[in-house]
Every structure is written in structure tokens, then in C-alpha cells.
Coordinates of C-alpha atoms in Angstrom, one line a residue:
Chain S
M21 CA 0.0 0.0 0.0
N22 CA 1.3 3.4 -0.8
P23 CA 2.2 5.8 2.0
T24 CA -0.6 8.3 1.5
A25 CA -3.2 5.5 1.6
T26 CA -1.5 4.1 4.7
A27 CA -1.7 7.6 6.3
L28 CA -5.4 8.1 5.3
R29 CA -6.3 4.7 6.8
A30 CA -4.3 5.5 10.0
G31 CA -6.0 8.8 10.2
W32 CA -9.4 7.2 9.9
R33 CA -8.6 4.8 12.7
R34 CA -7.1 7.6 14.7
G35 CA -10.3 9.5 14.4
L36 CA -12.4 6.5 15.6
I37 CA -10.0 5.9 18.6
E38 CA -10.2 9.5 19.6
L39 CA -14.0 9.5 19.3
R40 CA -14.2 6.4 21.5
Q41 CA -11.9 8.1 24.0
S42 CA -14.1 11.2 24.1
L43 CA -17.2 9.1 24.6
T44 CA -15.8 7.1 27.5
N45 CA -14.5 9.8 29.8
G46 CA -16.5 12.1 32.1
A47 CA -15.1 15.5 31.2
D48 CA -15.6 15.0 27.5
L49 CA -19.1 13.5 27.9
W50 CA -20.0 16.5 29.9
N51 CA -18.8 18.7 27.0
H52 CA -20.8 16.7 24.6
A53 CA -24.0 16.8 26.6
F54 CA -23.8 20.4 27.9
W55 CA -24.9 22.4 24.9
P56 CA -27.4 20.0 23.5
V57 CA -29.1 19.7 26.9
L58 CA -29.1 23.5 27.4
M59 CA -30.6 23.9 24.0
L60 CA -33.2 21.3 24.8
V61 CA -34.2 23.3 27.8
V62 CA -34.5 26.4 25.8
T63 CA -36.5 24.6 23.1
Y64 CA -38.8 23.2 25.7
F65 CA -39.7 26.6 27.0
L66 CA -40.1 28.0 23.5
R67 CA -42.4 25.1 22.3
D68 CA -45.6 26.9 23.1
V69 CA -44.6 30.5 22.2
S70 CA -46.0 31.2 18.8
F71 CA -44.3 33.4 16.2
G72 CA -46.5 36.2 15.1
Q73 CA -49.3 35.1 12.9
S74 CA -47.4 32.3 11.2
G75 CA -49.0 29.6 13.3
F76 CA -45.6 28.1 14.1
S77 CA -44.1 27.9 17.6
V78 CA -40.7 29.6 18.1
G79 CA -39.5 26.2 19.3
A80 CA -40.2 24.5 16.1
L81 CA -38.6 27.3 14.1
A82 CA -35.5 27.3 16.4
L83 CA -34.9 23.6 16.6
P84 CA -33.5 23.2 13.1
G85 CA -31.5 26.3 13.5
I86 CA -29.9 25.0 16.6
L87 CA -28.8 22.0 14.7
G88 CA -27.2 24.3 12.3
M89 CA -25.5 26.2 15.0
N90 CA -24.1 23.1 16.6
A91 CA -22.7 22.1 13.2
A92 CA -21.0 25.6 13.0
M93 CA -19.7 25.2 16.5
A94 CA -17.7 22.2 15.3
M95 CA -15.5 24.8 13.6
V96 CA -14.7 26.2 17.0
T97 CA -14.0 22.8 18.4
M98 CA -11.7 22.1 15.5
S99 CA -9.7 25.3 16.0
Q100 CA -9.5 24.8 19.8
L101 CA -8.3 21.3 19.5
L102 CA -5.7 22.3 17.0
T103 CA -4.4 25.1 19.2
A104 CA -4.3 22.8 22.3
E105 CA -2.6 20.0 20.5
R106 CA 0.0 22.3 19.1
E107 CA 0.7 23.4 22.6
D108 CA 1.1 19.9 24.0
G109 CA 3.2 18.6 21.2
T110 CA 0.7 16.3 19.5
L111 CA 1.3 18.2 16.2
L112 CA 5.1 17.9 16.5
R113 CA 4.7 14.2 17.1
A114 CA 2.7 14.0 13.9
K115 CA 5.5 15.9 12.2
A116 CA 8.0 13.4 13.5
T117 CA 6.0 10.5 12.0
P118 CA 6.1 9.8 8.3
N119 CA 2.9 11.3 6.7
G120 CA 1.8 11.9 10.2
M121 CA 0.4 15.4 9.5
L122 CA -2.0 13.9 6.9
G123 CA -3.0 11.2 9.3
Y124 CA -3.5 13.7 12.1
L125 CA -5.7 16.0 10.0
V126 CA -7.9 13.2 8.8
G127 CA -8.1 11.8 12.3
K128 CA -9.2 15.2 13.6
I129 CA -11.9 15.7 11.0
V130 CA -13.2 12.2 11.6
S131 CA -13.3 12.6 15.4
V132 CA -14.8 16.1 15.4
A133 CA -17.4 15.2 12.8
G134 CA -18.2 12.1 14.7
G135 CA -18.5 13.9 17.9
L136 CA -20.8 16.4 16.3
I137 CA -23.1 13.7 15.1
V138 CA -23.3 12.4 18.7
D139 CA -24.1 16.0 19.9
L140 CA -26.8 16.4 17.3
A141 CA -28.4 13.1 18.2
I142 CA -28.4 14.0 21.9
F143 CA -30.4 17.2 20.9
L144 CA -32.4 16.0 18.0
V145 CA -33.9 12.8 19.3
P146 CA -35.6 14.3 22.4
G147 CA -36.1 17.6 20.5
V148 CA -38.3 16.0 17.8
L149 CA -40.5 14.4 20.5
L150 CA -40.8 17.7 22.5
V151 CA -41.7 20.1 19.7
S152 CA -44.7 19.6 17.5
G153 CA -45.0 20.8 13.9
L154 CA -41.8 19.3 12.5
V155 CA -41.7 17.2 9.4
T156 CA -39.9 14.0 10.4
G157 CA -41.9 11.3 8.6
S158 CA -40.5 11.7 5.1
P159 CA -37.2 10.3 3.9
D160 CA -36.8 13.6 2.0
S161 CA -36.3 15.5 5.3
W162 CA -33.5 13.3 6.4
L163 CA -31.9 13.3 3.1
T164 CA -31.8 17.1 3.0
L165 CA -30.5 17.1 6.6
A166 CA -27.7 14.7 5.6
W167 CA -26.5 16.7 2.6
V168 CA -26.7 20.0 4.4
L169 CA -24.8 18.6 7.4
A170 CA -22.1 17.0 5.2
L171 CA -21.6 20.1 3.1
G172 CA -21.6 22.2 6.3
M173 CA -18.8 20.0 7.8
V174 CA -16.7 20.3 4.7
A175 CA -17.2 24.1 4.9
A176 CA -16.7 24.5 8.6
L177 CA -13.9 22.1 9.6
P178 CA -11.1 23.3 7.3
I179 CA -11.9 27.0 8.3
G180 CA -11.7 25.8 11.9
A181 CA -8.3 24.3 11.2
V182 CA -7.2 27.6 9.7
L183 CA -8.4 29.6 12.7
G184 CA -6.7 27.1 15.0
S185 CA -3.3 27.6 13.4
V186 CA -3.6 31.4 13.4
F187 CA -3.8 31.6 17.2
S188 CA -0.6 30.6 18.9
S189 CA -2.1 30.0 22.4
A190 CA -5.2 28.7 24.0
R191 CA -5.7 32.1 25.4
G192 CA -5.8 33.9 22.1
Q193 CA -8.1 31.1 21.0
G194 CA -10.6 32.1 23.7
L195 CA -11.1 35.5 22.0
L196 CA -12.3 33.7 18.9
I197 CA -15.5 32.7 20.7
L198 CA -16.8 36.3 20.8
P199 CA -17.1 36.9 17.0
I200 CA -18.5 33.4 16.6
L201 CA -21.2 34.1 19.2
G202 CA -22.0 37.3 17.4
M203 CA -22.3 35.4 14.2
I204 CA -24.7 33.0 15.8
A205 CA -26.7 35.8 17.4
I206 CA -27.5 37.4 14.0
S207 CA -27.9 34.1 12.1
G208 CA -31.6 33.8 12.5
I209 CA -31.4 30.7 14.6
F210 CA -33.2 31.9 17.7
Y211 CA -35.5 34.3 15.9
P212 CA -36.4 34.4 12.2
I213 CA -33.9 36.5 10.3
T214 CA -36.6 38.5 8.6
S215 CA -37.3 40.3 11.9
L216 CA -33.7 41.7 11.9
P217 CA -32.8 45.0 10.2
V218 CA -32.0 44.5 6.5
W219 CA -28.3 45.4 6.8
L220 CA -27.8 42.9 9.5
Q221 CA -29.5 40.3 7.4
W222 CA -26.9 40.9 4.7
V223 CA -24.0 40.5 7.2
A224 CA -25.5 37.3 8.5
Q225 CA -25.8 35.9 5.0
V226 CA -22.0 36.1 4.5
F227 CA -21.4 33.4 7.2
P228 CA -22.0 29.7 7.0
V229 CA -24.0 29.6 10.2
Y230 CA -27.1 31.2 8.6
W231 CA -27.0 28.8 5.6
L232 CA -26.5 25.8 7.8
G233 CA -29.5 26.9 9.8
L234 CA -31.6 27.6 6.7
G235 CA -30.7 24.2 5.3
M236 CA -31.8 22.5 8.5
R237 CA -35.0 24.4 8.6
S238 CA -35.8 23.4 5.0
A239 CA -35.3 19.8 6.0
L240 CA -37.4 19.7 9.1
L241 CA -40.1 22.4 8.8
P242 CA -43.3 22.1 6.7
D243 CA -43.4 24.1 3.5
A244 CA -45.6 26.8 5.0
A245 CA -42.7 27.9 7.3
V246 CA -40.9 29.3 4.3
A247 CA -43.0 32.4 4.7
V248 CA -40.7 33.8 7.4
E249 CA -37.5 33.3 5.3
I250 CA -35.8 35.9 3.1
G251 CA -37.5 35.9 -0.3
E252 CA -39.9 33.3 1.0
S253 CA -37.7 30.5 -0.4
W254 CA -35.5 27.8 1.1
R255 CA -32.9 28.8 -1.5
H256 CA -31.2 25.4 -1.8
L257 CA -29.1 26.6 -4.7
E258 CA -27.7 29.5 -2.6
I259 CA -27.0 27.2 0.3
V260 CA -24.9 25.0 -1.9
G261 CA -23.2 28.0 -3.4
V262 CA -22.3 29.7 -0.2
L263 CA -21.3 26.6 1.7
T264 CA -19.2 25.4 -1.2
A265 CA -17.5 28.7 -1.4
W266 CA -16.5 28.4 2.3
A267 CA -15.4 24.8 1.7
V268 CA -13.2 25.8 -1.2
L269 CA -11.7 28.7 0.7
G270 CA -11.0 26.5 3.7
L271 CA -9.6 23.6 1.7
V272 CA -7.3 25.9 -0.2
L273 CA -6.1 27.9 2.9
A274 CA -5.9 25.0 5.4
P275 CA -3.0 23.1 3.9
I276 CA -1.0 26.3 3.4
V277 CA -1.5 27.6 6.9
L278 CA -1.0 24.2 8.5
R279 CA 2.2 23.6 6.6
R280 CA 3.5 27.0 7.7
M281 CA 2.5 26.3 11.2
A282 CA 4.1 22.8 11.1
R283 CA 7.4 24.2 9.8
R284 CA 7.7 26.4 12.8
E285 CA 7.2 23.6 15.3
S286 CA 10.2 22.2 17.1
G287 CA 10.9 20.8 20.5
S288 CA 12.0 24.0 21.9
S289 CA 9.0 26.0 20.8
V290 CA 6.8 23.4 22.5
A291 CA 8.9 23.6 25.6
Q292 CA 8.7 27.4 25.5
R293 CA 4.9 27.4 25.3
R294 CA 4.8 24.9 28.1
E295 CA 6.9 27.3 30.3
K296 CA 4.5 30.1 29.4
S297 CA 1.4 28.2 30.3
L298 CA 2.9 27.0 33.6
Q299 CA 3.6 30.6 34.4
R300 CA 0.0 31.5 33.7
V301 CA -1.2 28.9 36.1
G302 CA 1.4 29.8 38.8
Chain Q
M29 CA 29.3 -2.0 15.8
A30 CA 30.6 1.2 14.2
S31 CA 31.5 0.7 10.5
E32 CA 33.1 3.2 8.1
Q33 CA 29.8 4.4 6.7
V34 CA 29.2 8.0 7.7
V35 CA 25.5 8.5 8.8
L36 CA 25.7 12.0 10.2
D37 CA 27.9 14.6 8.5
V38 CA 28.0 18.1 9.8
E39 CA 30.3 20.7 8.4
G40 CA 30.7 24.4 9.3
L41 CA 27.2 24.5 10.8
R42 CA 26.2 28.0 11.9
M43 CA 23.0 29.3 13.5
R44 CA 22.1 32.9 14.0
Y45 CA 19.1 34.4 15.7
G46 CA 18.9 38.1 14.9
T47 CA 22.4 39.3 15.5
T48 CA 23.4 36.5 18.0
D49 CA 25.3 33.4 16.8
V50 CA 24.3 30.4 18.8
L51 CA 26.3 27.9 16.8
H52 CA 29.7 28.7 15.3
D53 CA 31.3 26.5 12.7
V54 CA 30.2 23.2 14.2
T55 CA 31.7 20.2 12.5
F56 CA 31.4 16.5 13.4
Q57 CA 30.5 13.1 12.1
A58 CA 28.9 9.9 13.3
R59 CA 29.4 6.5 11.7
H60 CA 26.9 3.7 11.3
G61 CA 26.2 2.0 14.6
E62 CA 28.0 4.6 16.7
V63 CA 26.6 6.2 19.9
L64 CA 27.6 9.8 19.9
A65 CA 27.0 12.0 22.9
L66 CA 26.7 15.8 22.5
L67 CA 27.8 17.0 25.9
G68 CA 27.7 20.6 27.2
P69 CA 26.3 22.9 29.8
N70 CA 22.8 24.4 29.5
G71 CA 22.7 27.0 26.6
A72 CA 25.6 25.4 24.8
G73 CA 23.6 24.9 21.6
K74 CA 22.9 21.1 22.0
T75 CA 19.2 21.3 21.4
T76 CA 19.6 23.8 18.5
T77 CA 22.1 21.4 16.9
I78 CA 19.9 18.3 17.3
E79 CA 16.8 20.2 16.0
I80 CA 18.6 21.2 12.9
L81 CA 19.6 17.5 12.3
E82 CA 16.1 16.4 13.0
G83 CA 14.8 18.7 10.2
F84 CA 12.8 20.8 12.7
R85 CA 14.8 23.9 12.4
M86 CA 16.4 25.8 9.5
R87 CA 20.1 26.5 9.7
S88 CA 21.8 29.8 8.8
A89 CA 24.8 28.2 7.1
G90 CA 26.9 25.1 6.7
R91 CA 26.5 21.6 5.2
V92 CA 24.4 19.0 6.9
S93 CA 23.9 15.4 5.7
V94 CA 21.8 13.0 7.7
L95 CA 21.5 9.4 6.3
G96 CA 22.8 11.0 3.1
V97 CA 20.0 13.6 2.9
D98 CA 19.8 17.3 3.8
P99 CA 17.2 17.3 6.6
A100 CA 16.0 20.8 5.5
H101 CA 14.7 19.2 2.3
A102 CA 14.0 15.7 3.5
D103 CA 10.9 13.7 2.5
E104 CA 8.7 11.3 4.4
R105 CA 10.8 8.3 3.4
W106 CA 13.7 9.9 5.2
R107 CA 11.4 10.7 8.1
A108 CA 10.6 7.0 8.5
R109 CA 14.3 6.1 9.0
V110 CA 14.8 8.7 11.8
G111 CA 13.6 8.4 15.4
V112 CA 13.1 11.5 17.5
V113 CA 12.9 11.8 21.3
L114 CA 12.5 15.4 22.4
Q115 CA 13.1 16.9 25.8
S116 CA 9.5 17.2 26.8
W117 CA 6.3 15.7 25.5
R118 CA 2.9 15.9 27.0
D119 CA 0.8 14.8 24.1
H120 CA -1.7 12.0 23.7
G121 CA -2.7 12.0 27.4
K122 CA -6.0 10.2 26.8
W123 CA -4.4 7.4 24.8
R124 CA -3.4 4.1 26.3
V125 CA 0.2 3.1 26.1
R126 CA 0.0 0.1 23.8
E127 CA -2.8 1.6 21.8
L128 CA -0.6 4.7 21.0
L129 CA 2.4 2.6 20.0
A130 CA 0.3 0.3 17.8
H131 CA -1.3 3.3 16.1
L132 CA 1.9 5.2 15.5
G133 CA 3.5 2.0 14.2
T134 CA 1.0 1.8 11.4
Y135 CA 2.5 4.8 9.6
Y136 CA 5.7 2.9 9.2
T137 CA 4.3 -0.3 7.6
C138 CA 4.9 0.8 4.1
Y139 CA 8.6 1.7 4.8
A140 CA 9.7 -1.8 5.8
T141 CA 12.7 -3.0 3.8
E142 CA 14.2 -6.4 3.3
Q143 CA 16.7 -5.8 6.1
I144 CA 14.4 -3.9 8.5
T145 CA 11.0 -5.0 9.6
R146 CA 8.8 -1.9 10.4
P147 CA 7.1 -1.2 12.7
W148 CA 8.3 -2.7 15.9
D149 CA 5.6 -5.1 17.3
A150 CA 3.7 -3.1 19.9
D151 CA 3.8 -5.8 22.6
D152 CA 7.5 -6.5 22.1
L153 CA 8.2 -2.7 22.2
V154 CA 6.2 -2.2 25.4
A155 CA 8.2 -5.0 27.0
A156 CA 11.5 -3.7 25.6
V157 CA 11.0 -0.3 27.4
G158 CA 9.7 -2.0 30.6
L159 CA 6.1 -0.8 30.4
T160 CA 4.3 -4.1 30.2
A161 CA 2.6 -3.4 33.5
Q162 CA 1.4 0.0 32.2
A163 CA 0.5 -1.2 28.7
H164 CA -3.2 -0.5 29.2
K165 CA -2.9 2.6 31.3
K166 CA -3.7 6.1 30.0
V167 CA -0.6 8.0 29.1
R168 CA -1.4 10.9 31.4
T169 CA -1.4 8.6 34.5
L170 CA 2.2 7.5 33.9
S171 CA 4.9 8.7 36.2
G172 CA 7.7 11.0 34.9
G173 CA 10.1 8.1 34.3
Q174 CA 7.4 5.9 32.7
R175 CA 6.3 8.8 30.4
R176 CA 10.0 9.2 29.3
R177 CA 10.3 5.5 28.5
L178 CA 7.1 5.8 26.4
D179 CA 8.7 8.7 24.6
V180 CA 11.7 6.6 23.8
A181 CA 9.3 3.8 22.7
V182 CA 7.6 6.2 20.3
G183 CA 11.0 7.3 19.1
I184 CA 12.0 3.7 18.1
V185 CA 8.6 2.3 17.0
G186 CA 9.6 2.7 13.4
R187 CA 13.0 0.9 14.0
P188 CA 15.0 4.0 13.0
E189 CA 18.4 3.7 11.5
L190 CA 19.3 6.9 13.3
L191 CA 17.9 7.9 16.7
F192 CA 18.0 11.4 18.3
L193 CA 17.7 11.5 22.0
D194 CA 17.5 15.0 23.6
E195 CA 18.3 14.7 27.3
P196 CA 16.6 11.3 27.5
T197 CA 17.1 10.5 31.2
T198 CA 16.0 13.7 32.9
G199 CA 13.9 12.8 35.9
F200 CA 14.9 9.1 35.9
D201 CA 15.6 7.4 39.2
P202 CA 18.8 5.3 39.3
V203 CA 17.0 2.0 38.4
A204 CA 15.2 3.6 35.4
R205 CA 18.4 5.2 34.3
R206 CA 20.3 1.8 34.4
E207 CA 17.5 0.1 32.4
F208 CA 17.5 2.9 29.9
H209 CA 21.2 2.6 29.5
E210 CA 20.8 -1.1 28.8
L211 CA 18.1 -0.3 26.2
V212 CA 20.5 2.1 24.4
H213 CA 23.3 -0.5 24.4
R214 CA 20.9 -3.1 23.0
L215 CA 19.7 -0.7 20.2
A216 CA 23.3 0.1 19.3
S217 CA 24.7 -3.4 19.3
Q218 CA 21.8 -5.6 18.2
D219 CA 20.0 -3.3 15.8
E220 CA 23.0 -1.3 14.7
T221 CA 21.1 1.9 15.4
T222 CA 23.2 5.0 15.2
I223 CA 22.4 7.2 18.2
L224 CA 23.0 10.9 18.8
L225 CA 22.1 11.9 22.4
T226 CA 22.5 15.2 24.2
T227 CA 23.2 15.2 27.9
H228 CA 24.8 17.3 30.6
D229 CA 25.4 14.2 32.6
L230 CA 29.0 13.2 32.2
D231 CA 28.6 9.9 33.8
E232 CA 25.9 9.1 31.3
A233 CA 28.0 10.3 28.3
E234 CA 30.9 8.1 29.5
K235 CA 28.8 5.0 30.0
L236 CA 26.8 5.2 26.8
A237 CA 28.8 6.9 24.1
D238 CA 31.5 5.5 21.8
R239 CA 32.5 9.1 21.2
I240 CA 31.8 12.4 22.9
V241 CA 31.5 15.8 21.3
V242 CA 31.7 18.6 23.9
L243 CA 29.8 21.8 22.9
D244 CA 30.2 25.0 24.8
G245 CA 29.1 28.5 23.8
G246 CA 28.1 27.2 20.4
R247 CA 31.5 25.8 19.6
I248 CA 32.9 22.3 19.6
V249 CA 35.6 22.3 22.2
A250 CA 36.5 18.6 22.2
D251 CA 35.7 15.5 20.2
G252 CA 36.9 12.0 21.0
T253 CA 36.4 8.9 23.1
A254 CA 36.1 9.4 26.8
E255 CA 39.7 8.1 27.2
E256 CA 41.1 10.3 24.5
L257 CA 39.4 13.3 26.0
S258 CA 40.9 12.6 29.4
Q259 CA 44.3 12.2 27.9
R260 CA 44.3 15.0 25.5
I261 CA 43.1 17.7 27.7
A262 CA 45.0 19.1 30.7
G263 CA 43.3 16.8 33.2
E264 CA 45.7 16.3 36.1
D265 CA 46.1 13.2 38.1
E266 CA 46.1 13.5 41.8
V267 CA 48.8 11.8 44.0
R268 CA 48.3 11.4 47.7
W269 CA 50.9 9.9 50.1
T270 CA 52.1 10.0 53.7
H271 CA 55.7 10.8 54.5
A272 CA 57.1 11.2 58.1
G273 CA 53.6 11.2 59.5
Q274 CA 52.6 14.0 57.2
R275 CA 49.8 13.8 54.5
H276 CA 50.7 15.2 51.1
V277 CA 48.5 15.9 48.0
R278 CA 49.9 16.9 44.6
S279 CA 48.3 17.3 41.2
T280 CA 50.5 16.4 38.3
K281 CA 50.1 15.5 34.6
E282 CA 52.7 12.8 34.8
S283 CA 51.8 10.8 37.8
T284 CA 53.9 7.7 37.0
R285 CA 57.2 9.7 36.8
F286 CA 56.2 11.7 39.9
V287 CA 55.7 8.5 41.9
H288 CA 58.9 7.0 40.6
D289 CA 60.8 10.1 41.8
L290 CA 59.0 10.0 45.1
F291 CA 60.2 6.4 45.8
R292 CA 63.7 7.1 44.6
R293 CA 64.0 9.9 47.1
Y294 CA 62.3 8.4 50.1
G295 CA 62.1 4.7 49.4
D296 CA 60.2 2.8 52.2
E297 CA 59.3 6.0 54.1
I298 CA 56.4 6.6 51.6
T299 CA 53.1 5.0 52.9
D300 CA 49.4 5.3 52.0
L301 CA 50.2 6.0 48.3
E302 CA 47.1 6.8 46.2
V303 CA 46.9 7.9 42.6
R304 CA 43.7 9.1 41.1
R305 CA 43.5 9.4 37.4
A306 CA 41.9 12.5 35.9
S307 CA 38.3 11.6 35.4
L308 CA 36.1 12.7 32.5
E309 CA 34.5 15.1 34.9
D310 CA 37.7 16.9 35.7
T311 CA 38.5 17.0 32.0
Y312 CA 35.1 18.4 31.2
L313 CA 35.2 21.0 34.0
S314 CA 38.6 22.2 33.0
L315 CA 37.5 22.4 29.4
V316 CA 34.4 24.4 30.1
R317 CA 36.4 26.6 32.5
R318 CA 39.0 27.2 29.9
V319 CA 36.4 28.2 27.2
E320 CA 34.7 30.5 29.6
A321 CA 38.0 32.1 30.6
E322 CA 38.8 32.6 26.9
G323 CA 35.4 34.1 26.4
A324 CA 35.9 36.5 29.2
A325 CA 39.3 37.5 27.8
R326 CA 37.9 38.2 24.4

């Protein structure tokens, strides 16, 4: 077998091992469950609040958006993991292994995407039972859900890797969460985007979170719900367009940025960052 | 054992950060199967040198050839032939010992050759570094010494032809240190692995290395076997004796002649004669002191 195929397979296995690890230890399980459970609580209280004259509950409108938001958050997870594992030397270990960087990246994508599917399931399964007015009976819904999710991952994860290599410390990484939260706030997930000022609607439409949310809504909401969307359309073509654009951007940038970051890694830089983080604690 | 084939060839290596030179004209070689120790005080440039050879750091000037390849432009095939153990690792805390070694081994499968089976079988490797009892423990629960042995295991999982060890025994207790030394001997003699290790522990350099290169202030100040170094450099033997109830101590470069003269003059009156050869430690200290004195004079 050629080295690249070996590394891809090793990466796939690596992803599965890491996924298993994160599902069998308390701290990680807590992280997996925290957001989905919190969101479930929110959805529960929103299930009877109706949105204007539309006849839909805010809960039903928000549930698919929350799925989209979770998917977008995988981007943050990716970038945080990358920063943390650069700090602890995992990346350098990958660099010291033949084709290790490729295996590492594939592993990360598999484990983060796998973890996301677990998170989504934790939220979606009880969520569907709690909230009425969702379309869950037709295979079409699940098919749409699947392609939007898959495309969303391809768009979000490489961008996450890029963001992860831009910040050199876990602390800088913490700042990243602010703009992401802002992006989520304006993305129309918690309240239909058409109730926001028009200029804000345009800003929101630049980022993948809105499109992920829209895609999820198109999958799970009945056709009548389209009335509260921009242009009263699910805009599948635009979803594909924007998410693909982000995916291409990420896939072009990620290898360049990662390679640059990897070139700078050495034992003493890892040791230096270790010293720094110890000082912070002390 | 060491053959004539040069595995590591460094000539005129320089490293400069900004306006400070941290390596000046470093030149040395290592032959196939040789254990070479890079010895020197902290800040001497040992880690910088080893990182350049590992391909993790770009050099400012000079010629470097590692397994016949310039590490600055080496590919993954070269990477598979080289093992690296850095000073500090904290990675893969959630992984289990055997699981990690088996996983990292898979990257090497396609680099096996007729002479070298790659990777090292995970169970054999765990046993070789003495971690059998910890094989199914999580990495982050290991003690410092155990963690270090795991680092070494990861470094050799691909059965490298050349192994870099950066201060490998820091934090070892005496037993762990002895076991580690035996492992290094085994690697060098049975597997003909060429090993470059850095240390500031003289005793370790003397026990492990076929040859010692002393680095200080970014320069090589000595290069040779432990014996050669002791002889070549102004290490003085110490002679102690008792004459007429009086204890005497004298340092001399030529202890044999001195003792001979002593007996010719006093004959049987000399008692409690003791001659202590200059140790590598004396040699090393006098070397470093001399370099520092020269540095101060410049």
C-alpha cells in the first residue's frame, strides 16, 4: 500500500479511537452533553410560544437552526483542538512521524465530525419528541438534513483548522469565541432572520451559520414555514453555493496555513509554550 | 558496531538568531552504529544542533547530511528512517500506552525493507522499554520516568536507523536510568542503530557513548572517546601519600614519573600512596572553565 493510503487509513482509525476516548470519559461526555441539553431546555420553553401570525411555535422554528448552530460550532471545536494540540506537542509528534500530518488532520476531521453527530443526536432525538409541527416522517427531510450537514462540515472544519493555526495560544483562542457568538446571534437561529434590520440580514448571509440553519429548517419544517424566510424561499441553490465557497476557501487555505505552522514547530517551541502556560497557572 | 559508513555529517554549521550566533562552525561526524554524545552545559547549543539535524529547524549556514540527505529538504521516506525523542512531550494524554504505540507504528508499515521490519511489534516494544505493567494505562497517568520511557518507545517504534535523544534520562531514578542505558546498548549493538544523544550528565555520556563531542558557547571544544578526551586535555592526576607522619597531596600531569621520583628519594618511608586518574568530569570541567575564561578575555 502506498504511504498516502496508509496515512489516510491510519487517520481514519485515529479519528475513531479519539471518538471512542471522548465518549468514554467524564469530562468529554459533559462537554458533549452540555450544549445539547441546554438547548433542549430552551426549546422546551419555546415550544408553546407562537411566532407572530405564522402559526408556528418559536421552538419548532428554532430547533433546526440550533442543529445548524451546533454544526457551525464544530468549527470552533476544531480550532480549539488544533491550538491545544500544538501546545502539548501532538502536532510535533505528527510531524516526526512519516505522513503523520495527513493522518493527524484526517483523524481530527473524523473525530470532530463524529463527535458532532453524537451531539446532534443528543439534541435531535428528544427535541423531535418535544416540539410539534416538524416534518420528520418523510425520507426527504432526512436526506436534506444529511447533505446540508455533510456540506456544512466540509465548509466549517477546514476553516476551523485555519483559525486554530492562526492563534498561537489557547488564550488567544478564547477571543475567537466572541465573534462566533456574534455570528450565531445574527444568524436567524433563535428568531427568524426577517425580523432583523436589513443590513444585519446581509451581514448574517455572509457566514456559513445562517446557511446551515436555513438548510436544516428546509429539511425539518413544513413548507408553509418558508413564509418567514428571506424571499420566502428555502434557497437550496444558494445554500450549496455559499457553503461550497466556504469549503473551497478552507480547503485551499488550510494546507497552506497548516504547513506554515508545522514548519515552525520544534521541541524548543513546544517547551517554550509549556513554560509560558505554567507561568500563567502559577 | 561502528562501521566506516558516515551516517551523520555536519560541516561548518552556523545558526544565528537576529544578531546573535548560537552555533559557530560546528563540524562533526557519526558513523553507522555509533553512539555519539553531545555534551555541554545548558545553553551550549545542543538542542539547536539536534533540532537542525532532525529537520525541525532551518540553519543559517553550513553543510548537513543525515543518512545521506539534507534534513532541511528531506521527505517522508527519510522521516521513516529517523527516530526523535525530544526533551518534553505531554501529548496523547487520553491514549493508552499500547494503543498509541500500535497506532503510530502503522504509519511505518509501508517503509519496511528487506533488512528492517517496520514497525516494531507493539507488545515487544512495550516489553523492551519495561512498560508491560502499564500497557493498558492512560498516558497521562504515567509517572515522569514511565512517560519518558514511552517517549523513547515512540521514538523507536519505526525501528529507526538513526535515533536522536534529547536529554533522555531527565527525571529518571537510578534504576530507570540503568534500564534505559541497557536499552540504548541493545539498540546500538543488536539493531546497529546510530544514536545521537545530548546530555549534561558526564557519567551518562561516558557510559553510553562511543564518542563524545563537547559543545560550549556554540562551539565544539573537544571530540573523541572518553579516554582520548581525558588524555588529550589538561586533566591532572592527583597523587596522595604520607611521609614522616605528614599527609601530602599533589596534582600532576605525569603521575607515573612523579611516583617514581618519590620512591627514589624516600624509598620505604612513603606510605598510603594513592593515585587518582583524571576523570572525565575533571576534563570536562577544565574544558568548560578554559572556554569560559577565553570568552571573558575576548
